[in-house]
């Protein structure tokens, strides 16, 4: 699924794909972006490839460039019962080249819309870096745990309640 959206931020080309639908170039770009942000920038040595990617949908935000495109926003939506009882959005990143332009908020809007399409009415549980607590609260999450260490960084568990099903 590919869609171009517009807002006050420059338009991104969004692509949502289950792991089995990703191209080799897309997989390479998302792994490269995750390593750049989580391992290099945050200086966090951890096993990024955790076995959950195969059971997830991936949301990729591409910006057009003079030579093609560049991945500037990414996250994954893991199915319920895989990481938590609820579906879970994770590996949320905006690359250095894309920061400060509203791409993080646009990414979460894309992810939450996909969540609602795939898992209507269900909640969504995340493990968030504690410094991003306000960002995720603005996305409708509430904190449901005390801070804990995950890979050397303070994290919190947050939950976004599901919406009641229409009957």
mmCIF file with all atom_site columns, N, CA and C in Angstrom, residues 48-78:
data_model
loop_
_atom_site.group_PDB
_atom_site.id
_atom_site.type_symbol
_atom_site.label_atom_id
_atom_site.label_alt_id
_atom_site.label_comp_id
_atom_site.label_asym_id
_atom_site.label_entity_id
_atom_site.label_seq_id
_atom_site.pdbx_PDB_ins_code
_atom_site.Cartn_x
_atom_site.Cartn_y
_atom_site.Cartn_z
_atom_site.occupancy
_atom_site.B_iso_or_equiv
_atom_site.pdbx_formal_charge
_atom_site.auth_seq_id
_atom_site.auth_comp_id
_atom_site.auth_asym_id
_atom_site.auth_atom_id
_atom_site.pdbx_PDB_model_num
ATOM 1  N N  . UNK A 1 48 ? 19.121 -5.667  17.481 1.00 0.00 ? 48 UNK A N  1
ATOM 2  C CA . UNK A 1 48 ? 17.969 -5.044  16.835 1.00 0.00 ? 48 UNK A CA 1
ATOM 3  C C  . UNK A 1 48 ? 17.102 -6.063  16.107 1.00 0.00 ? 48 UNK A C  1
ATOM 4  N N  . UNK A 1 49 ? 17.719 -6.990  15.427 1.00 0.00 ? 49 UNK A N  1
ATOM 5  C CA . UNK A 1 49 ? 16.958 -8.010  14.703 1.00 0.00 ? 49 UNK A CA 1
ATOM 6  C C  . UNK A 1 49 ? 16.529 -9.055  15.727 1.00 0.00 ? 49 UNK A C  1
ATOM 7  N N  . UNK A 1 50 ? 15.292 -8.908  16.177 1.00 0.00 ? 50 UNK A N  1
ATOM 8  C CA . UNK A 1 50 ? 14.799 -9.642  17.347 1.00 0.00 ? 50 UNK A CA 1
ATOM 9  C C  . UNK A 1 50 ? 13.804 -10.749 17.032 1.00 0.00 ? 50 UNK A C  1
ATOM 10 N N  . UNK A 1 51 ? 13.581 -11.043 15.761 1.00 0.00 ? 51 UNK A N  1
ATOM 11 C CA . UNK A 1 51 ? 12.638 -12.101 15.412 1.00 0.00 ? 51 UNK A CA 1
ATOM 12 C C  . UNK A 1 51 ? 11.205 -11.630 15.260 1.00 0.00 ? 51 UNK A C  1
ATOM 13 N N  . UNK A 1 52 ? 10.918 -10.371 15.604 1.00 0.00 ? 52 UNK A N  1
ATOM 14 C CA . UNK A 1 52 ? 9.540  -9.877  15.515 1.00 0.00 ? 52 UNK A CA 1
ATOM 15 C C  . UNK A 1 52 ? 9.213  -9.268  14.148 1.00 0.00 ? 52 UNK A C  1
ATOM 16 N N  . UNK A 1 53 ? 10.220 -8.885  13.391 1.00 0.00 ? 53 UNK A N  1
ATOM 17 C CA . UNK A 1 53 ? 9.975  -8.255  12.092 1.00 0.00 ? 53 UNK A CA 1
ATOM 18 C C  . UNK A 1 53 ? 9.143  -9.131  11.164 1.00 0.00 ? 53 UNK A C  1
ATOM 19 N N  . UNK A 1 54 ? 9.377  -10.412 11.190 1.00 0.00 ? 54 UNK A N  1
ATOM 20 C CA . UNK A 1 54 ? 8.661  -11.337 10.305 1.00 0.00 ? 54 UNK A CA 1
ATOM 21 C C  . UNK A 1 54 ? 7.163  -11.386 10.612 1.00 0.00 ? 54 UNK A C  1
ATOM 22 N N  . UNK A 1 55 ? 6.793  -10.999 11.817 1.00 0.00 ? 55 UNK A N  1
ATOM 23 C CA . UNK A 1 55 ? 5.393  -11.055 12.246 1.00 0.00 ? 55 UNK A CA 1
ATOM 24 C C  . UNK A 1 55 ? 4.791  -9.663  12.341 1.00 0.00 ? 55 UNK A C  1
ATOM 25 N N  . UNK A 1 56 ? 5.303  -8.740  11.547 1.00 0.00 ? 56 UNK A N  1
ATOM 26 C CA . UNK A 1 56 ? 4.880  -7.343  11.667 1.00 0.00 ? 56 UNK A CA 1
ATOM 27 C C  . UNK A 1 56 ? 4.587  -6.722  10.303 1.00 0.00 ? 56 UNK A C  1
ATOM 28 N N  . UNK A 1 57 ? 3.807  -5.665  10.363 1.00 0.00 ? 57 UNK A N  1
ATOM 29 C CA . UNK A 1 57 ? 3.641  -4.768  9.223  1.00 0.00 ? 57 UNK A CA 1
ATOM 30 C C  . UNK A 1 57 ? 4.616  -3.621  9.447  1.00 0.00 ? 57 UNK A C  1
ATOM 31 N N  . UNK A 1 58 ? 5.185  -3.123  8.369  1.00 0.00 ? 58 UNK A N  1
ATOM 32 C CA . UNK A 1 58 ? 6.201  -2.083  8.444  1.00 0.00 ? 58 UNK A CA 1
ATOM 33 C C  . UNK A 1 58 ? 5.677  -0.838  7.746  1.00 0.00 ? 58 UNK A C  1
ATOM 34 N N  . UNK A 1 59 ? 5.838  0.304   8.387  1.00 0.00 ? 59 UNK A N  1
ATOM 35 C CA . UNK A 1 59 ? 5.384  1.586   7.855  1.00 0.00 ? 59 UNK A CA 1
ATOM 36 C C  . UNK A 1 59 ? 6.633  2.395   7.526  1.00 0.00 ? 59 UNK A C  1
ATOM 37 N N  . UNK A 1 60 ? 6.786  2.736   6.261  1.00 0.00 ? 60 UNK A N  1
ATOM 38 C CA . UNK A 1 60 ? 7.971  3.445   5.795  1.00 0.00 ? 60 UNK A CA 1
ATOM 39 C C  . UNK A 1 60 ? 7.553  4.785   5.193  1.00 0.00 ? 60 UNK A C  1
ATOM 40 N N  . UNK A 1 61 ? 8.185  5.859   5.648  1.00 0.00 ? 61 UNK A N  1
ATOM 41 C CA . UNK A 1 61 ? 7.933  7.194   5.126  1.00 0.00 ? 61 UNK A CA 1
ATOM 42 C C  . UNK A 1 61 ? 9.121  7.655   4.303  1.00 0.00 ? 61 UNK A C  1
ATOM 43 N N  . UNK A 1 62 ? 8.916  7.819   3.007  1.00 0.00 ? 62 UNK A N  1
ATOM 44 C CA . UNK A 1 62 ? 9.980  8.168   2.071  1.00 0.00 ? 62 UNK A CA 1
ATOM 45 C C  . UNK A 1 62 ? 9.838  9.621   1.640  1.00 0.00 ? 62 UNK A C  1
ATOM 46 N N  . UNK A 1 63 ? 10.960 10.308  1.554  1.00 0.00 ? 63 UNK A N  1
ATOM 47 C CA . UNK A 1 63 ? 11.001 11.667  1.013  1.00 0.00 ? 63 UNK A CA 1
ATOM 48 C C  . UNK A 1 63 ? 11.680 11.598  -0.350 1.00 0.00 ? 63 UNK A C  1
ATOM 49 N N  . UNK A 1 64 ? 11.075 12.300  -1.314 1.00 0.00 ? 64 UNK A N  1
ATOM 50 C CA . UNK A 1 64 ? 11.692 12.359  -2.647 1.00 0.00 ? 64 UNK A CA 1
ATOM 51 C C  . UNK A 1 64 ? 12.985 13.160  -2.562 1.00 0.00 ? 64 UNK A C  1
ATOM 52 N N  . UNK A 1 65 ? 13.994 12.708  -3.295 1.00 0.00 ? 65 UNK A N  1
ATOM 53 C CA . UNK A 1 65 ? 15.274 13.419  -3.381 1.00 0.00 ? 65 UNK A CA 1
ATOM 54 C C  . UNK A 1 65 ? 15.616 13.593  -4.860 1.00 0.00 ? 65 UNK A C  1
ATOM 55 N N  . UNK A 1 66 ? 16.639 14.346  -5.128 1.00 0.00 ? 66 UNK A N  1
ATOM 56 C CA . UNK A 1 66 ? 17.077 14.576  -6.512 1.00 0.00 ? 66 UNK A CA 1
ATOM 57 C C  . UNK A 1 66 ? 17.507 13.276  -7.184 1.00 0.00 ? 66 UNK A C  1
ATOM 58 N N  . UNK A 1 67 ? 17.962 12.315  -6.389 1.00 0.00 ? 67 UNK A N  1
ATOM 59 C CA . UNK A 1 67 ? 18.444 11.056  -6.960 1.00 0.00 ? 67 UNK A CA 1
ATOM 60 C C  . UNK A 1 67 ? 17.510 9.871   -6.717 1.00 0.00 ? 67 UNK A C  1
ATOM 61 N N  . UNK A 1 68 ? 16.348 10.114  -6.151 1.00 0.00 ? 68 UNK A N  1
ATOM 62 C CA . UNK A 1 68 ? 15.415 9.017   -5.894 1.00 0.00 ? 68 UNK A CA 1
ATOM 63 C C  . UNK A 1 68 ? 14.569 9.273   -4.667 1.00 0.00 ? 68 UNK A C  1
ATOM 64 N N  . UNK A 1 69 ? 14.862 8.522   -3.616 1.00 0.00 ? 69 UNK A N  1
ATOM 65 C CA . UNK A 1 69 ? 14.106 8.668   -2.371 1.00 0.00 ? 69 UNK A CA 1
ATOM 66 C C  . UNK A 1 69 ? 14.995 8.319   -1.190 1.00 0.00 ? 69 UNK A C  1
ATOM 67 N N  . UNK A 1 70 ? 14.546 8.789   -0.019 1.00 0.00 ? 70 UNK A N  1
ATOM 68 C CA . UNK A 1 70 ? 15.297 8.581   1.225  1.00 0.00 ? 70 UNK A CA 1
ATOM 69 C C  . UNK A 1 70 ? 14.292 8.233   2.323  1.00 0.00 ? 70 UNK A C  1
ATOM 70 N N  . UNK A 1 71 ? 14.574 7.181   3.078  1.00 0.00 ? 71 UNK A N  1
ATOM 71 C CA . UNK A 1 71 ? 13.720 6.789   4.193  1.00 0.00 ? 71 UNK A CA 1
ATOM 72 C C  . UNK A 1 71 ? 13.963 7.751   5.352  1.00 0.00 ? 71 UNK A C  1
ATOM 73 N N  . UNK A 1 72 ? 12.917 8.454   5.804  1.00 0.00 ? 72 UNK A N  1
ATOM 74 C CA . UNK A 1 72 ? 13.070 9.417   6.893  1.00 0.00 ? 72 UNK A CA 1
ATOM 75 C C  . UNK A 1 72 ? 12.208 9.083   8.105  1.00 0.00 ? 72 UNK A C  1
ATOM 76 N N  . UNK A 1 73 ? 11.254 8.161   7.957  1.00 0.00 ? 73 UNK A N  1
ATOM 77 C CA . UNK A 1 73 ? 10.397 7.772   9.080  1.00 0.00 ? 73 UNK A CA 1
ATOM 78 C C  . UNK A 1 73 ? 10.062 6.290   8.943  1.00 0.00 ? 73 UNK A C  1
ATOM 79 N N  . UNK A 1 74 ? 10.029 5.599   10.080 1.00 0.00 ? 74 UNK A N  1
ATOM 80 C CA . UNK A 1 74 ? 9.792  4.157   10.045 1.00 0.00 ? 74 UNK A CA 1
ATOM 81 C C  . UNK A 1 74 ? 9.274  3.679   11.398 1.00 0.00 ? 74 UNK A C  1
ATOM 82 N N  . UNK A 1 75 ? 8.403  2.678   11.356 1.00 0.00 ? 75 UNK A N  1
ATOM 83 C CA . UNK A 1 75 ? 8.045  1.901   12.548 1.00 0.00 ? 75 UNK A CA 1
ATOM 84 C C  . UNK A 1 75 ? 7.450  0.579   12.090 1.00 0.00 ? 75 UNK A C  1
ATOM 85 N N  . UNK A 1 76 ? 7.197  -0.277  13.054 1.00 0.00 ? 76 UNK A N  1
ATOM 86 C CA . UNK A 1 76 ? 6.560  -1.556  12.750 1.00 0.00 ? 76 UNK A CA 1
ATOM 87 C C  . UNK A 1 76 ? 5.367  -1.753  13.676 1.00 0.00 ? 76 UNK A C  1
ATOM 88 N N  . UNK A 1 77 ? 4.396  -2.488  13.194 1.00 0.00 ? 77 UNK A N  1
ATOM 89 C CA . UNK A 1 77 ? 3.212  -2.840  13.968 1.00 0.00 ? 77 UNK A CA 1
ATOM 90 C C  . UNK A 1 77 ? 3.199  -4.353  14.119 1.00 0.00 ? 77 UNK A C  1
ATOM 91 N N  . UNK A 1 78 ? 3.399  -4.805  15.349 1.00 0.00 ? 78 UNK A N  1
ATOM 92 C CA . UNK A 1 78 ? 3.470  -6.229  15.652 1.00 0.00 ? 78 UNK A CA 1
ATOM 93 C C  . UNK A 1 78 ? 2.077  -6.722  16.037 1.00 0.00 ? 78 UNK A C  1
#
